[in-house]
PDB file of C-alpha atoms in Angstrom:
ATOM      1  CA  MET A   1    -202.240  14.368-132.431  1.00  0.00           C
ATOM      2  CA  SER A   2    -199.912  13.023-129.763  1.00  0.00           C
ATOM      3  CA  THR A   3    -200.684  13.199-126.088  1.00  0.00           C
ATOM      4  CA  LYS A   4    -198.112  14.788-123.827  1.00  0.00           C
ATOM      5  CA  ILE A   5    -196.885  12.335-121.218  1.00  0.00           C
ATOM      6  CA  ASN A   6    -197.017  13.661-117.663  1.00  0.00           C
ATOM      7  CA  THR A   7    -193.505  13.887-116.216  1.00  0.00           C
ATOM      8  CA  ALA A   8    -194.269  16.192-113.293  1.00  0.00           C
ATOM      9  CA  TRP A   9    -194.129  13.228-110.888  1.00  0.00           C
ATOM     10  CA  ILE A  10    -190.400  12.748-111.615  1.00  0.00           C
ATOM     11  CA  VAL A  11    -188.327  14.773-109.181  1.00  0.00           C
ATOM     12  CA  SER A  12    -185.064  12.857-109.579  1.00  0.00           C
ATOM     13  CA  CYS A  13    -183.814  10.031-111.736  1.00  0.00           C
ATOM     14  CA  LYS A  14    -180.722   7.867-111.425  1.00  0.00           C
ATOM     15  CA  LEU A  15    -179.444   5.363-113.987  1.00  0.00           C
ATOM     16  CA  GLN A  16    -179.406   1.695-112.993  1.00  0.00           C
ATOM     17  CA  ALA A  17    -178.047  -1.320-114.848  1.00  0.00           C
ATOM     18  CA  THR A  18    -181.468  -2.250-116.312  1.00  0.00           C
ATOM     19  CA  GLY A  19    -183.602   0.833-115.788  1.00  0.00           C
ATOM     20  CA  TRP A  20    -183.893   3.920-113.576  1.00  0.00           C
ATOM     21  CA  LEU A  21    -184.306   4.739-109.901  1.00  0.00           C
ATOM     22  CA  VAL A  22    -186.930   7.478-109.812  1.00  0.00           C
ATOM     23  CA  ASN A  23    -187.431   9.790-106.844  1.00  0.00           C
ATOM     24  CA  LYS A  24    -184.840   7.782-104.877  1.00  0.00           C
ATOM     25  CA  LYS A  25    -187.256   4.940-104.168  1.00  0.00           C
ATOM     26  CA  MET A  26    -189.025   3.605-107.259  1.00  0.00           C
ATOM     27  CA  PHE A  27    -187.161   1.303-109.639  1.00  0.00           C
ATOM     28  CA  ILE A  28    -188.538   1.395-113.174  1.00  0.00           C
ATOM     29  CA  PRO A  29    -187.095  -1.329-115.399  1.00  0.00           C
ATOM     30  CA  GLU A  30    -186.650  -0.808-119.117  1.00  0.00           C
ATOM     31  CA  GLY A  31    -189.834  -1.882-120.910  1.00  0.00           C
ATOM     32  CA  ASN A  32    -192.096  -1.088-117.920  1.00  0.00           C
ATOM     33  CA  SER A  33    -195.243   0.965-118.644  1.00  0.00           C
ATOM     34  CA  ARG A  34    -193.807   3.866-116.606  1.00  0.00           C
ATOM     35  CA  CYS A  35    -190.667   3.754-118.729  1.00  0.00           C
ATOM     36  CA  GLU A  36    -192.365   6.102-121.235  1.00  0.00           C
ATOM     37  CA  GLY A  37    -192.562   8.758-118.523  1.00  0.00           C
ATOM     38  CA  VAL A  38    -188.849   8.506-117.805  1.00  0.00           C
ATOM     39  CA  LEU A  39    -187.981   8.656-121.508  1.00  0.00           C
ATOM     40  CA  ALA A  40    -190.246  11.699-121.925  1.00  0.00           C
ATOM     41  CA  TRP A  41    -188.584  13.351-118.912  1.00  0.00           C
ATOM     42  CA  ILE A  42    -185.185  12.774-120.554  1.00  0.00           C
ATOM     43  CA  ALA A  43    -186.511  14.091-123.894  1.00  0.00           C
ATOM     44  CA  GLU A  44    -187.503  17.311-122.087  1.00  0.00           C
ATOM     45  CA  GLY A  45    -183.780  17.927-121.550  1.00  0.00           C
ATOM     46  CA  ASN A  46    -183.359  16.326-118.140  1.00  0.00           C
ATOM     47  CA  THR A  47    -180.332  14.117-117.463  1.00  0.00           C
ATOM     48  CA  PRO A  48    -180.438  11.127-115.111  1.00  0.00           C
ATOM     49  CA  GLU A  49    -177.676  10.967-112.531  1.00  0.00           C
ATOM     50  CA  PRO A  50    -175.086   8.254-113.121  1.00  0.00           C
ATOM     51  CA  GLU A  51    -175.635   4.938-111.329  1.00  0.00           C
ATOM     52  CA  TYR A  52    -172.720   5.677-109.004  1.00  0.00           C
ATOM     53  CA  SER A  53    -171.242   9.002-108.014  1.00  0.00           C
ATOM     54  CA  ASP A  54    -167.463   9.462-108.136  1.00  0.00           C
ATOM     55  CA  ALA A  55    -167.384   9.077-104.349  1.00  0.00           C
ATOM     56  CA  GLU A  56    -169.368   5.824-104.530  1.00  0.00           C
ATOM     57  CA  LEU A  57    -167.106   4.487-107.294  1.00  0.00           C
ATOM     58  CA  PHE A  58    -164.034   5.352-105.220  1.00  0.00           C
ATOM     59  CA  THR A  59    -165.456   3.668-102.095  1.00  0.00           C
ATOM     60  CA  ARG A  60    -166.325   0.553-104.101  1.00  0.00           C
ATOM     61  CA  ALA A  61    -162.867   0.496-105.724  1.00  0.00           C
ATOM     62  CA  LYS A  62    -161.136   0.825-102.359  1.00  0.00           C
ATOM     63  CA  LYS A  63    -163.223  -1.950-100.816  1.00  0.00           C
ATOM     64  CA  SER A  64    -162.652  -4.208-103.816  1.00  0.00           C
ATOM     65  CA  ALA A  65    -158.899  -3.499-103.731  1.00  0.00           C
ATOM     66  CA  LYS A  66    -158.684  -4.368-100.040  1.00  0.00           C
ATOM     67  CA  GLU A  67    -160.530  -7.638-100.643  1.00  0.00           C
ATOM     68  CA  ALA A  68    -158.247  -8.420-103.601  1.00  0.00           C
ATOM     69  CA  VAL A  69    -155.074  -7.806-101.570  1.00  0.00           C
ATOM     70  CA  ILE A  70    -156.245 -10.023 -98.711  1.00  0.00           C
ATOM     71  CA  SER A  71    -157.409 -12.720-101.137  1.00  0.00           C
ATOM     72  CA  LYS A  72    -154.102 -12.662-103.038  1.00  0.00           C
ATOM     73  CA  ALA A  73    -152.085 -12.920 -99.804  1.00  0.00           C
ATOM     74  CA  THR A  74    -154.270 -15.767 -98.546  1.00  0.00           C
ATOM     75  CA  GLY A  75    -154.018 -17.582-101.872  1.00  0.00           C
ATOM     76  CA  THR A  76    -150.243 -17.194-101.966  1.00  0.00           C
ATOM     77  CA  ARG A  77    -149.944 -18.561 -98.436  1.00  0.00           C
ATOM     78  CA  GLY A  78    -151.977 -21.535 -99.616  1.00  0.00           C
ATOM     79  CA  LEU A  79    -149.642 -22.095-102.547  1.00  0.00           C
ATOM     80  CA  ILE A  80    -146.492 -22.053-100.429  1.00  0.00           C
ATOM     81  CA  THR A  81    -147.984 -24.490 -97.919  1.00  0.00           C
ATOM     82  CA  ASN A  82    -149.419 -26.660-100.684  1.00  0.00           C
ATOM     83  CA  HIS A  83    -152.861 -25.820 -99.247  1.00  0.00           C
ATOM     84  CA  ALA A  84    -152.141 -27.754 -96.064  1.00  0.00           C
ATOM     85  CA  ASP A  85    -154.895 -27.598 -93.472  1.00  0.00           C
ATOM     86  CA  CYS A  86    -154.436 -25.345 -90.442  1.00  0.00           C
ATOM     87  CA  ASN A  87    -153.672 -28.253 -88.101  1.00  0.00           C
ATOM     88  CA  LYS A  88    -150.824 -29.440 -90.289  1.00  0.00           C
ATOM     89  CA  VAL A  89    -149.392 -25.928 -90.605  1.00  0.00           C
ATOM     90  CA  ALA A  90    -149.697 -25.425 -86.836  1.00  0.00           C
ATOM     91  CA  GLY A  91    -147.655 -28.589 -86.267  1.00  0.00           C
ATOM     92  CA  TRP A  92    -144.818 -27.348 -88.453  1.00  0.00           C
ATOM     93  CA  GLY A  93    -143.650 -24.899 -85.797  1.00  0.00           C
ATOM     94  CA  ALA A  94    -143.209 -27.692 -83.254  1.00  0.00           C
ATOM     95  CA  LYS A  95    -141.448 -29.904 -85.781  1.00  0.00           C
ATOM     96  CA  ILE A  96    -139.041 -27.096 -86.672  1.00  0.00           C
ATOM     97  CA  ARG A  97    -138.187 -26.488 -82.994  1.00  0.00           C
ATOM     98  CA  ILE A  98    -137.546 -30.197 -82.489  1.00  0.00           C
ATOM     99  CA  ALA A  99    -135.514 -30.417 -85.713  1.00  0.00           C
ATOM    100  CA  ARG A 100    -133.275 -27.588 -84.508  1.00  0.00           C
ATOM    101  CA  LYS A 101    -132.693 -29.435 -81.228  1.00  0.00           C
ATOM    102  CA  VAL A 102    -131.879 -32.682 -83.063  1.00  0.00           C
ATOM    103  CA  ILE A 103    -129.329 -30.867 -85.237  1.00  0.00           C
ATOM    104  CA  ASP A 104    -127.854 -29.115 -82.176  1.00  0.00           C
ATOM    105  CA  GLU A 105    -127.799 -32.470 -80.344  1.00  0.00           C
ATOM    106  CA  THR A 106    -129.921 -31.097 -77.491  1.00  0.00           C
ATOM    107  CA  ALA A 107    -133.117 -33.033 -78.243  1.00  0.00           C
ATOM    108  CA  SER A 108    -134.707 -35.208 -75.571  1.00  0.00           C
ATOM    109  CA  ALA A 109    -135.418 -38.882 -76.198  1.00  0.00           C
ATOM    110  CA  HIS A 110    -139.095 -38.010 -76.719  1.00  0.00           C
ATOM    111  CA  GLU A 111    -138.233 -35.316 -79.297  1.00  0.00           C
ATOM    112  CA  ILE A 112    -135.997 -37.737 -81.176  1.00  0.00           C
ATOM    113  CA  ALA A 113    -138.805 -40.306 -81.099  1.00  0.00           C
ATOM    114  CA  VAL A 114    -141.192 -37.756 -82.656  1.00  0.00           C
ATOM    115  CA  ILE A 115    -138.954 -37.226 -85.692  1.00  0.00           C
ATOM    116  CA  LYS A 116    -138.074 -40.917 -85.864  1.00  0.00           C
ATOM    117  CA  SER A 117    -141.782 -41.770 -86.019  1.00  0.00           C
ATOM    118  CA  GLU A 118    -142.358 -39.434 -88.950  1.00  0.00           C
ATOM    119  CA  ALA A 119    -139.199 -40.645 -90.721  1.00  0.00           C
ATOM    120  CA  SER A 120    -140.282 -44.275 -90.442  1.00  0.00           C
ATOM    121  CA  GLN A 121    -143.831 -43.490 -91.629  1.00  0.00           C
ATOM    122  CA  ARG A 122    -142.586 -41.524 -94.654  1.00  0.00           C
ATOM    123  CA  GLY A 123    -140.860 -44.637 -95.990  1.00  0.00           C
ATOM    124  CA  GLU A 124    -137.998 -42.681 -97.542  1.00  0.00           C
ATOM    125  CA  LYS A 125    -135.250 -44.408 -95.519  1.00  0.00           C
ATOM    126  CA  GLU A 126    -134.217 -41.128 -93.870  1.00  0.00           C
ATOM    127  CA  THR A 127    -132.318 -40.930 -90.639  1.00  0.00           C
ATOM    128  CA  VAL A 128    -133.620 -38.713 -87.860  1.00  0.00           C
ATOM    129  CA  LEU A 129    -130.858 -36.203 -88.643  1.00  0.00           C
ATOM    130  CA  GLN A 130    -131.634 -36.169 -92.390  1.00  0.00           C
ATOM    131  CA  LEU A 131    -135.322 -35.494 -91.777  1.00  0.00           C
ATOM    132  CA  ALA A 132    -134.511 -32.869 -89.160  1.00  0.00           C
ATOM    133  CA  LYS A 133    -132.297 -31.029 -91.681  1.00  0.00           C
ATOM    134  CA  LYS A 134    -135.066 -31.145 -94.312  1.00  0.00           C
ATOM    135  CA  GLN A 135    -137.642 -29.868 -91.817  1.00  0.00           C
ATOM    136  CA  LEU A 136    -135.404 -27.042 -90.671  1.00  0.00           C
ATOM    137  CA  ALA A 137    -134.603 -25.968 -94.253  1.00  0.00           C
ATOM    138  CA  LYS A 138    -138.289 -26.070 -95.204  1.00  0.00           C
ATOM    139  CA  GLY A 139    -139.173 -24.154 -92.038  1.00  0.00           C
ATOM    140  CA  LYS A 140    -136.643 -21.404 -92.750  1.00  0.00           C
ATOM    141  CA  GLN A 141    -137.942 -20.968 -96.293  1.00  0.00           C
ATOM    142  CA  LEU A 142    -141.545 -20.973 -95.100  1.00  0.00           C
ATOM    143  CA  ALA A 143    -140.760 -18.401 -92.414  1.00  0.00           C
ATOM    144  CA  MET A 144    -139.059 -16.086 -94.908  1.00  0.00           C
ATOM    145  CA  VAL A 145    -141.796 -16.335 -97.526  1.00  0.00           C
ATOM    146  CA  SER A 146    -144.563 -15.968 -94.907  1.00  0.00           C
ATOM    147  CA  ALA A 147    -142.893 -12.910 -93.412  1.00  0.00           C
ATOM    148  CA  THR A 148    -142.528 -11.408 -96.885  1.00  0.00           C
ATOM    149  CA  ILE A 149    -146.197 -11.991 -97.733  1.00  0.00           C
ATOM    150  CA  ASP A 150    -147.319 -10.600 -94.365  1.00  0.00           C
ATOM    151  CA  GLY A 151    -145.145  -7.518 -94.809  1.00  0.00           C
ATOM    152  CA  MET A 152    -146.286  -6.877 -98.362  1.00  0.00           C
ATOM    153  CA  GLU A 153    -149.936  -7.306 -97.423  1.00  0.00           C
ATOM    154  CA  SER A 154    -149.557  -4.879 -94.525  1.00  0.00           C
ATOM    155  CA  ARG A 155    -147.693  -2.313 -96.658  1.00  0.00           C
ATOM    156  CA  VAL A 156    -150.241  -2.387 -99.486  1.00  0.00           C
ATOM    157  CA  LEU A 157    -153.247  -2.189 -97.141  1.00  0.00           C
ATOM    158  CA  SER A 158    -151.635   0.750 -95.361  1.00  0.00           C
ATOM    159  CA  ALA A 159    -150.869   2.507 -98.658  1.00  0.00           C
ATOM    160  CA  LEU A 160    -154.410   1.808 -99.831  1.00  0.00           C
ATOM    161  CA  SER A 161    -155.814   3.825 -96.946  1.00  0.00           C
ATOM    162  CA  GLY A 162    -153.886   6.856 -98.254  1.00  0.00           C
ATOM    163  CA  CYS A 163    -155.189   6.594-101.829  1.00  0.00           C
ATOM    164  CA  THR A 164    -157.493   9.401-102.885  1.00  0.00           C
ATOM    165  CA  THR A 165    -158.360   8.360-106.453  1.00  0.00           C
ATOM    166  CA  VAL A 166    -159.280   5.188-108.310  1.00  0.00           C
ATOM    167  CA  GLU A 167    -156.189   5.721-110.493  1.00  0.00           C
ATOM    168  CA  GLU A 168    -153.954   5.699-107.391  1.00  0.00           C
ATOM    169  CA  ILE A 169    -155.599   2.455-106.254  1.00  0.00           C
ATOM    170  CA  ASN A 170    -155.061   0.815-109.655  1.00  0.00           C
ATOM    171  CA  THR A 171    -151.433   1.947-109.793  1.00  0.00           C
ATOM    172  CA  LEU A 172    -150.805   0.688-106.262  1.00  0.00           C
ATOM    173  CA  LEU A 173    -152.299  -2.723-107.040  1.00  0.00           C
ATOM    174  CA  SER A 174    -150.408  -3.214-110.296  1.00  0.00           C
ATOM    175  CA  THR A 175    -147.109  -2.115-108.726  1.00  0.00           C
ATOM    176  CA  ALA A 176    -147.701  -4.385-105.718  1.00  0.00           C
ATOM    177  CA  GLU A 177    -148.455  -7.358-107.993  1.00  0.00           C
ATOM    178  CA  ILE A 178    -145.228  -6.899-109.965  1.00  0.00           C
ATOM    179  CA  THR A 179    -143.169  -6.440-106.786  1.00  0.00           C
ATOM    180  CA  ALA A 180    -144.730  -9.514-105.166  1.00  0.00           C
ATOM    181  CA  GLN A 181    -144.061 -11.701-108.181  1.00  0.00           C
ATOM    182  CA  LYS A 182    -140.418 -10.647-108.392  1.00  0.00           C
ATOM    183  CA  THR A 183    -139.752 -10.895-104.657  1.00  0.00           C
ATOM    184  CA  LEU A 184    -141.439 -14.251-104.151  1.00  0.00           C
ATOM    185  CA  ALA A 185    -139.794 -15.703-107.273  1.00  0.00           C
ATOM    186  CA  LEU A 186    -136.398 -14.917-105.766  1.00  0.00           C
ATOM    187  CA  GLN A 187    -137.321 -16.444-102.393  1.00  0.00           C
ATOM    188  CA  THR A 188    -138.810 -19.671-103.711  1.00  0.00           C
ATOM    189  CA  LYS A 189    -135.948 -20.681-106.001  1.00  0.00           C
TER     190      LYS A 189
END
């Protein structure tokens, strides 16, 4: 004769990765002595709630998508700057302004000396004008690619806020990835 297991204490049950959350506060792992009560409750025809509701899954998907977009944009910026540290990147703006002045023949003696110093330290036998032209070309490409990444990131994050389903989020992310790859490939040739 089998003994009936008391299940009256179970008011609610929610699936978890390795067990159940019972009555919204007690976690019962699989294999625990109270596990028999949960299994008996299920055998009585009760159904545990899923681990996450549709609303929770959507919120998690949206948060994860936002993090992925920001991470991808940050990683791409790192690739185009060859992962230069922030101080080096910050100095590029000044070098580009000076390079433009050298090319336009409006640079001061100090500005010319700045580029001359870098040219001599590089050891590539460049003239001040040659290095200035390289810096300006690199700066223009960097500005275009950076602006593109910033714009794409902003557009996708904005569109993400309007998504109402996980499917919309997934479609947005896959479309954005394809667009980014094509656009950046054209700009970095």
